[in-house]
Short mmCIF file of C-alpha atoms and ligand atoms in Angstrom, two decimals:
data_model
loop_
_atom_site.label_atom_id
_atom_site.label_comp_id
_atom_site.label_asym_id
_atom_site.label_seq_id
_atom_site.Cartn_x
_atom_site.Cartn_y
_atom_site.Cartn_z
CA MET A 1 32.05 -3.44 7.48
CA ASP A 2 31.91 -4.77 10.85
CA ALA A 3 32.32 -8.53 11.13
CA SER A 4 28.98 -8.85 12.97
CA LEU A 5 27.25 -6.96 10.40
CA ILE A 6 28.72 -9.12 7.77
CA ASP A 7 27.60 -12.22 9.55
CA LEU A 8 24.05 -10.89 9.74
CA LEU A 9 23.90 -10.12 6.19
CA ASP A 10 25.25 -13.66 5.27
CA ARG A 11 22.71 -15.32 7.66
CA GLY A 12 19.92 -13.38 6.05
CA LEU A 13 20.87 -14.36 2.53
CA ALA A 14 21.42 -18.05 3.47
CA GLY A 15 17.89 -18.20 4.84
CA ALA A 16 14.94 -19.74 2.73
CA GLY A 17 12.71 -16.69 2.95
CA PRO A 18 12.64 -13.28 1.05
CA VAL A 19 15.05 -10.35 1.73
CA VAL A 20 12.56 -7.61 2.67
CA VAL A 21 13.45 -3.98 2.74
CA LEU A 22 11.24 -1.38 4.47
CA THR A 23 11.99 2.33 3.58
CA GLY A 24 10.60 5.58 4.78
CA ALA A 25 11.15 9.29 4.09
CA GLY A 26 14.65 9.18 5.16
CA ILE A 27 15.82 7.34 2.03
CA SER A 28 14.48 10.17 -0.14
CA ALA A 29 16.02 12.95 2.14
CA GLU A 30 19.23 12.80 0.16
CA SER A 31 17.14 13.35 -3.12
CA GLY A 32 15.98 16.51 -1.52
CA ILE A 33 12.53 15.54 -0.42
CA PRO A 34 11.77 16.85 3.14
CA THR A 35 10.78 14.39 5.82
CA PHE A 36 7.82 15.03 7.92
CA ARG A 37 10.13 15.82 10.91
CA GLY A 38 12.00 18.55 8.93
CA GLU A 39 11.56 22.42 9.06
CA ASP A 40 9.48 22.49 5.99
CA GLY A 41 6.80 20.38 7.57
CA TYR A 42 3.82 22.63 7.87
CA TRP A 43 1.33 24.30 5.44
CA THR A 44 -0.15 27.85 6.06
CA VAL A 45 -3.81 28.68 5.12
CA GLY A 46 -4.49 32.30 5.89
CA SER A 47 -3.09 32.76 9.48
CA ALA A 48 -3.33 29.04 10.46
CA HIS A 49 -0.28 26.70 10.42
CA TYR A 50 -1.17 23.02 9.72
CA HIS A 51 1.19 20.17 10.25
CA PRO A 52 1.20 17.16 8.04
CA GLU A 53 -0.61 15.13 10.57
CA ASP A 54 -3.50 17.72 10.24
CA MET A 55 -3.36 18.10 6.51
CA ALA A 56 -2.78 14.37 5.57
CA THR A 57 -6.35 13.52 6.86
CA ASN A 58 -9.73 12.53 5.37
CA ALA A 59 -11.17 15.11 7.91
CA ALA A 60 -8.92 17.97 6.25
CA PHE A 61 -10.08 16.82 2.88
CA GLY A 62 -13.72 17.02 3.93
CA ARG A 63 -13.39 20.43 5.25
CA MET A 64 -10.97 22.01 2.71
CA PRO A 65 -10.52 19.81 -0.17
CA GLU A 66 -8.87 22.47 -2.35
CA GLU A 67 -6.23 23.51 0.32
CA VAL A 68 -5.45 19.69 0.71
CA TRP A 69 -5.06 19.39 -3.12
CA ARG A 70 -2.70 22.49 -3.17
CA TRP A 71 -0.50 21.08 -0.61
CA TYR A 72 -0.32 17.73 -2.51
CA LEU A 73 0.20 19.40 -5.85
CA TYR A 74 3.08 21.43 -4.20
CA ARG A 75 4.59 18.30 -2.75
CA ARG A 76 4.05 16.38 -5.97
CA SER A 77 6.08 19.16 -7.77
CA VAL A 78 8.94 18.74 -5.14
CA CYS A 79 8.91 14.95 -5.80
CA ARG A 80 8.93 15.17 -9.60
CA ALA A 81 11.86 17.70 -9.55
CA ALA A 82 13.81 15.19 -7.38
CA GLU A 83 15.91 12.28 -8.78
CA PRO A 84 16.57 8.80 -7.36
CA ASN A 85 19.83 8.72 -5.29
CA PRO A 86 22.54 6.03 -4.86
CA ALA A 87 20.44 4.33 -2.19
CA HIS A 88 17.43 3.86 -4.49
CA ARG A 89 19.71 2.50 -7.14
CA ALA A 90 21.41 0.10 -4.76
CA LEU A 91 17.95 -1.50 -4.11
CA VAL A 92 17.37 -1.91 -7.82
CA ALA A 93 20.69 -3.69 -8.11
CA LEU A 94 19.68 -6.05 -5.24
CA GLU A 95 16.25 -6.71 -6.76
CA GLU A 96 17.92 -7.57 -10.05
CA ALA A 97 20.18 -10.00 -8.32
CA LEU A 98 17.58 -11.65 -6.00
CA GLY A 99 14.53 -11.59 -8.32
CA ASP A 100 11.52 -13.14 -6.46
CA ARG A 101 13.36 -13.35 -3.23
CA PHE A 102 13.29 -9.61 -3.06
CA LEU A 103 10.42 -7.41 -1.74
CA LEU A 104 10.40 -3.71 -1.09
CA ILE A 105 7.84 -2.24 1.15
CA THR A 106 7.92 1.60 1.07
CA GLN A 107 5.99 4.24 2.95
CA ASN A 108 7.21 6.85 0.50
CA VAL A 109 4.69 8.31 -1.79
CA ASP A 110 7.35 10.08 -3.98
CA GLY A 111 7.48 7.28 -6.57
CA LEU A 112 11.32 7.51 -6.57
CA HIS A 113 11.88 3.80 -6.04
CA LEU A 114 9.90 3.00 -9.26
CA ARG A 115 11.63 5.86 -11.10
CA ALA A 116 15.01 4.35 -10.21
CA GLY A 117 13.92 1.04 -11.82
CA SER A 118 12.40 -0.93 -8.87
CA SER A 119 9.71 -3.29 -10.31
CA ALA A 120 6.04 -2.26 -9.52
CA ALA A 121 5.32 -6.02 -8.83
CA ARG A 122 7.86 -6.24 -6.07
CA THR A 123 7.34 -2.75 -4.68
CA TYR A 124 4.55 -2.37 -2.07
CA GLN A 125 3.63 1.29 -1.88
CA ILE A 126 1.91 0.91 1.31
CA HIS A 127 1.06 4.67 1.74
CA GLY A 128 0.09 5.19 -1.95
CA ASN A 129 1.80 7.29 -4.60
CA ILE A 130 1.41 11.13 -4.88
CA ASP A 131 1.33 10.90 -8.61
CA PHE A 132 -2.06 9.21 -8.60
CA LEU A 133 -5.56 10.05 -7.77
CA ARG A 134 -8.66 7.97 -7.13
CA CYS A 135 -12.49 8.45 -6.70
CA GLY A 136 -13.19 7.48 -3.02
CA ASP A 137 -11.97 4.10 -2.04
CA GLU A 138 -12.64 2.39 -5.39
CA PRO A 139 -9.51 0.65 -6.64
CA SER A 140 -10.64 0.60 -10.26
CA SER A 141 -10.69 4.45 -10.20
CA LEU A 142 -7.07 4.72 -9.63
CA ARG A 143 -5.30 6.67 -12.36
CA PRO A 144 -2.36 9.00 -12.91
CA ILE A 145 -2.68 12.73 -12.04
CA PRO A 146 -3.26 14.14 -15.70
CA LEU A 147 0.09 15.62 -16.96
CA ALA A 148 -1.75 18.77 -17.95
CA ILE A 149 -1.88 19.74 -14.23
CA GLY A 150 1.79 20.63 -14.63
CA ASP A 151 4.56 20.19 -11.94
CA ALA A 152 5.45 23.71 -10.99
CA TRP A 153 3.02 24.18 -8.15
CA THR A 154 4.45 26.80 -5.77
CA LYS A 155 3.16 27.11 -2.28
CA ASP A 156 1.02 30.10 -3.25
CA ALA A 157 -0.41 28.93 -6.54
CA PRO A 158 -4.06 29.11 -6.49
CA PHE A 159 -6.37 26.25 -7.11
CA THR A 160 -7.99 27.11 -10.54
CA GLU A 161 -11.19 25.91 -12.25
CA GLU A 162 -8.96 24.24 -14.74
CA ALA A 163 -7.28 22.28 -11.93
CA ARG A 164 -10.57 21.43 -10.50
CA ALA A 165 -11.67 19.97 -13.89
CA LEU A 166 -8.48 17.95 -14.38
CA LEU A 167 -8.88 16.41 -10.84
CA SER A 168 -12.46 15.60 -10.99
CA CYS A 169 -14.11 12.22 -11.15
CA CYS A 170 -15.83 10.98 -14.41
CA ASP A 171 -19.08 10.89 -12.60
CA GLY A 172 -20.13 14.55 -12.90
CA GLY A 173 -17.63 16.68 -11.21
CA ARG A 174 -16.97 15.34 -7.78
CA LEU A 175 -13.34 16.17 -6.83
CA ALA A 176 -11.14 12.97 -6.76
CA ARG A 177 -8.59 12.61 -3.92
CA PRO A 178 -4.78 12.09 -3.78
CA HIS A 179 -4.03 8.29 -3.79
CA VAL A 180 -2.40 8.51 -0.38
CA LEU A 181 -3.24 6.81 2.94
CA TRP A 182 -4.22 9.40 5.36
CA PHE A 183 -3.54 9.28 9.04
CA ASP A 184 -7.12 8.84 10.01
CA GLU A 185 -7.62 5.97 7.56
CA TYR A 186 -6.93 2.22 7.70
CA TYR A 187 -4.77 -0.04 5.61
CA ASP A 188 -6.42 -2.50 3.25
CA GLU A 189 -5.00 -5.13 0.92
CA ALA A 190 -6.50 -3.81 -2.26
CA LEU A 191 -5.07 -0.36 -2.35
CA PHE A 192 -2.05 -0.85 0.26
CA HIS A 193 -0.93 -4.58 0.46
CA TRP A 194 -1.70 -4.79 4.17
CA GLN A 195 -1.90 -8.59 4.62
CA SER A 196 0.83 -9.25 1.90
CA SER A 197 3.19 -7.05 3.99
CA LEU A 198 2.34 -8.98 7.13
CA ARG A 199 2.87 -12.21 5.31
CA ALA A 200 6.32 -11.13 4.12
CA ALA A 201 7.28 -10.12 7.73
CA GLY A 202 6.23 -13.61 8.73
CA GLU A 203 8.60 -15.18 6.15
CA ALA A 204 11.43 -12.80 5.78
CA SER A 205 15.05 -14.22 6.20
CA LEU A 206 16.47 -10.60 6.51
CA LEU A 207 14.74 -7.24 7.03
CA ILE A 208 16.70 -3.94 6.05
CA VAL A 209 14.84 -0.89 7.52
CA ILE A 210 15.92 2.46 6.12
CA GLY A 211 15.09 5.98 7.12
CA THR A 212 11.77 5.52 8.94
CA SER A 213 10.81 7.03 12.40
CA GLY A 214 8.31 4.30 13.34
CA SER A 215 5.35 6.61 13.62
CA THR A 216 3.10 4.53 11.29
CA ASN A 217 1.31 1.33 12.11
CA LEU A 218 2.04 -1.34 9.45
CA PRO A 219 5.84 -0.59 9.35
CA MET A 220 5.93 -1.12 13.18
CA GLN A 221 4.03 -4.42 12.80
CA VAL A 222 6.50 -5.59 10.14
CA GLY A 223 9.39 -4.71 12.33
CA SER A 224 7.99 -6.28 15.51
CA ILE A 225 6.92 -9.51 13.67
CA VAL A 226 10.55 -9.92 12.37
CA ALA A 227 12.08 -9.10 15.68
CA ARG A 228 9.78 -11.61 17.45
CA ARG A 229 10.82 -14.27 14.99
CA GLY A 230 14.48 -13.47 15.60
CA ALA A 231 15.35 -13.01 11.92
CA PRO A 232 18.28 -10.87 11.08
CA MET A 233 17.27 -7.15 10.92
CA ILE A 234 19.46 -4.21 9.85
CA VAL A 235 18.40 -0.64 10.58
CA ILE A 236 19.89 2.37 8.81
CA ASN A 237 18.85 5.78 10.23
CA GLN A 238 20.45 9.05 11.32
CA ASP A 239 18.75 8.87 14.72
CA PRO A 240 17.60 5.97 17.07
CA SER A 241 13.97 4.80 16.53
CA PRO A 242 11.72 2.07 17.65
CA PHE A 243 13.36 -0.05 14.78
CA SER A 244 16.83 0.54 16.17
CA ARG A 245 15.57 -0.74 19.37
CA PHE A 246 14.11 -3.85 17.94
CA ALA A 247 17.45 -4.22 16.28
CA GLU A 248 19.58 -3.74 19.36
CA GLU A 249 17.07 -5.96 21.50
CA SER A 250 16.44 -8.84 19.17
CA GLY A 251 19.96 -10.50 19.45
CA ALA A 252 20.07 -10.71 15.58
CA GLY A 253 20.03 -7.02 14.76
CA TRP A 254 22.31 -4.23 13.76
CA PHE A 255 21.84 -0.46 13.92
CA ALA A 256 23.93 1.46 11.35
CA ARG A 257 23.63 5.09 12.42
CA GLY A 258 23.92 7.59 9.61
CA ARG A 259 22.73 8.38 6.18
CA ALA A 260 21.16 5.78 3.96
CA GLY A 261 23.66 6.80 1.20
CA ASP A 262 26.64 6.26 3.46
CA HIS A 263 25.62 2.62 4.55
CA LEU A 264 23.29 0.93 2.22
CA PRO A 265 25.61 0.81 -1.00
CA ALA A 266 28.31 -1.08 0.69
CA MET A 267 25.79 -3.42 2.39
CA VAL A 268 24.24 -4.13 -1.03
CA GLU A 269 27.53 -4.59 -2.69
CA HIS A 270 28.37 -7.27 -0.15
CA LEU A 271 25.15 -9.14 -0.76
CA LEU A 272 25.54 -8.90 -4.38
CA GLU A 273 28.95 -10.71 -4.12
CA ARG A 274 27.47 -13.45 -2.15
CA ALA A 275 24.18 -13.66 -4.00
P1 LIG B 1 9.64 10.42 9.13
O1 LIG B 1 9.50 11.82 8.51
O2 LIG B 1 8.60 10.17 10.19
O3 LIG B 1 10.96 9.93 9.55
C1 LIG B 1 12.11 10.00 8.84
C2 LIG B 1 13.20 9.23 9.34
O4 LIG B 1 14.30 9.22 8.52
C3 LIG B 1 13.73 9.78 10.60
O5 LIG B 1 13.74 8.68 11.64
C4 LIG B 1 15.03 10.41 10.29
O6 LIG B 1 15.91 10.33 11.41
C5 LIG B 1 15.43 9.55 9.15
N1 LIG B 1 16.45 10.14 8.24
C6 LIG B 1 16.44 11.41 7.82
N2 LIG B 1 17.37 11.48 6.81
C7 LIG B 1 17.96 10.43 6.62
C8 LIG B 1 18.97 9.76 5.79
N3 LIG B 1 19.65 10.70 4.98
N4 LIG B 1 19.34 8.56 5.92
C9 LIG B 1 18.69 7.75 6.88
N5 LIG B 1 17.61 8.05 7.68
C10 LIG B 1 17.38 9.47 7.41
O7 LIG B 1 9.18 9.51 7.68
P2 LIG B 1 8.45 8.05 7.87
O8 LIG B 1 8.91 7.17 8.91
O9 LIG B 1 8.55 7.48 6.38
O10 LIG B 1 6.91 8.27 8.03
C11 LIG B 1 6.11 9.39 7.99
C12 LIG B 1 5.04 9.36 6.90
O11 LIG B 1 5.47 10.48 6.09
C13 LIG B 1 4.77 8.22 5.90
O12 LIG B 1 3.50 8.06 5.95
C14 LIG B 1 5.25 8.58 4.62
O13 LIG B 1 4.20 8.26 3.64
C15 LIG B 1 5.20 10.17 4.58
N6 LIG B 1 6.16 11.00 3.90
C16 LIG B 1 6.78 10.45 2.69
C17 LIG B 1 7.73 11.21 2.08
C18 LIG B 1 8.12 10.70 0.74
O14 LIG B 1 7.47 9.95 0.03
N7 LIG B 1 9.56 11.11 0.38
C19 LIG B 1 8.19 12.38 2.64
C20 LIG B 1 7.73 12.89 3.82
C21 LIG B 1 6.69 12.11 4.50
#
């Protein structure tokens, strides 16, 4: 590893605040889960093609709830067939070494961090989890999607009466919704750790950003707070992004261009040696 990168990692670890890791769809790309920028990123209803930014909205759910559920059940099947990769596992090892000095903020709804072994308490799933449903915005209604729904939903599988019954609320048949933050909705603390994420950004000694394009609000706020504070920030991504610009302009950043699996394990190994 480059000496400047080693210096940043060491400075981050020596600080008094938490080591915060922010992940996006790129960390799960090597597990075979497509990002939203990939070729597979649209959904067809009749002759219309919808992009994720259209499907993942409250407005779409209001207009065509069964189509939105079909899209999520298909994506959930893809997620459940995927396995955590070495980058997910490296973060588990880092959490085990750092304990409460570690915090993971993930935009991913695939649940792979938790399946790899990251603890639920130190993992903020700020866009939800595709394996859960809820009735409206009521946190107490949050529950796993029933196993009976199965995880072999192909793109053309019909939404059956049985599926409707399994995905309904207890209060008389209203369809529940996926536990995902949609593009036309706002972050909150109860469901999505909004304030807690901002607080962590204000205290972080080191921020590692992996595989996110910077197209969502809270992650961008986290990155900009850390950059303004001048705390060490390391960005791993195949392509430049607003985060790589934060890193390059902050004076305390490093942009590791490439795949998560190619960069993260070596960085974590170094941190484990020094922790
Ligand atoms: P994004 O699709 O906007 O961007 C993915 C980023 O990852 C890109 O910058 C790309 O260059 C980078 N990338 C791709 N492969 C990589 C690799 N192997 N290593 C490192 N970087 C890689 O994803 P986003 O920024 O997370 O935001 C989009 C929204 O999409 C979020 O709301 C998220 O919840 C949702 N989403 C989640 C999943 C998932 O849970 N796995 C998948 C798709 C989309």
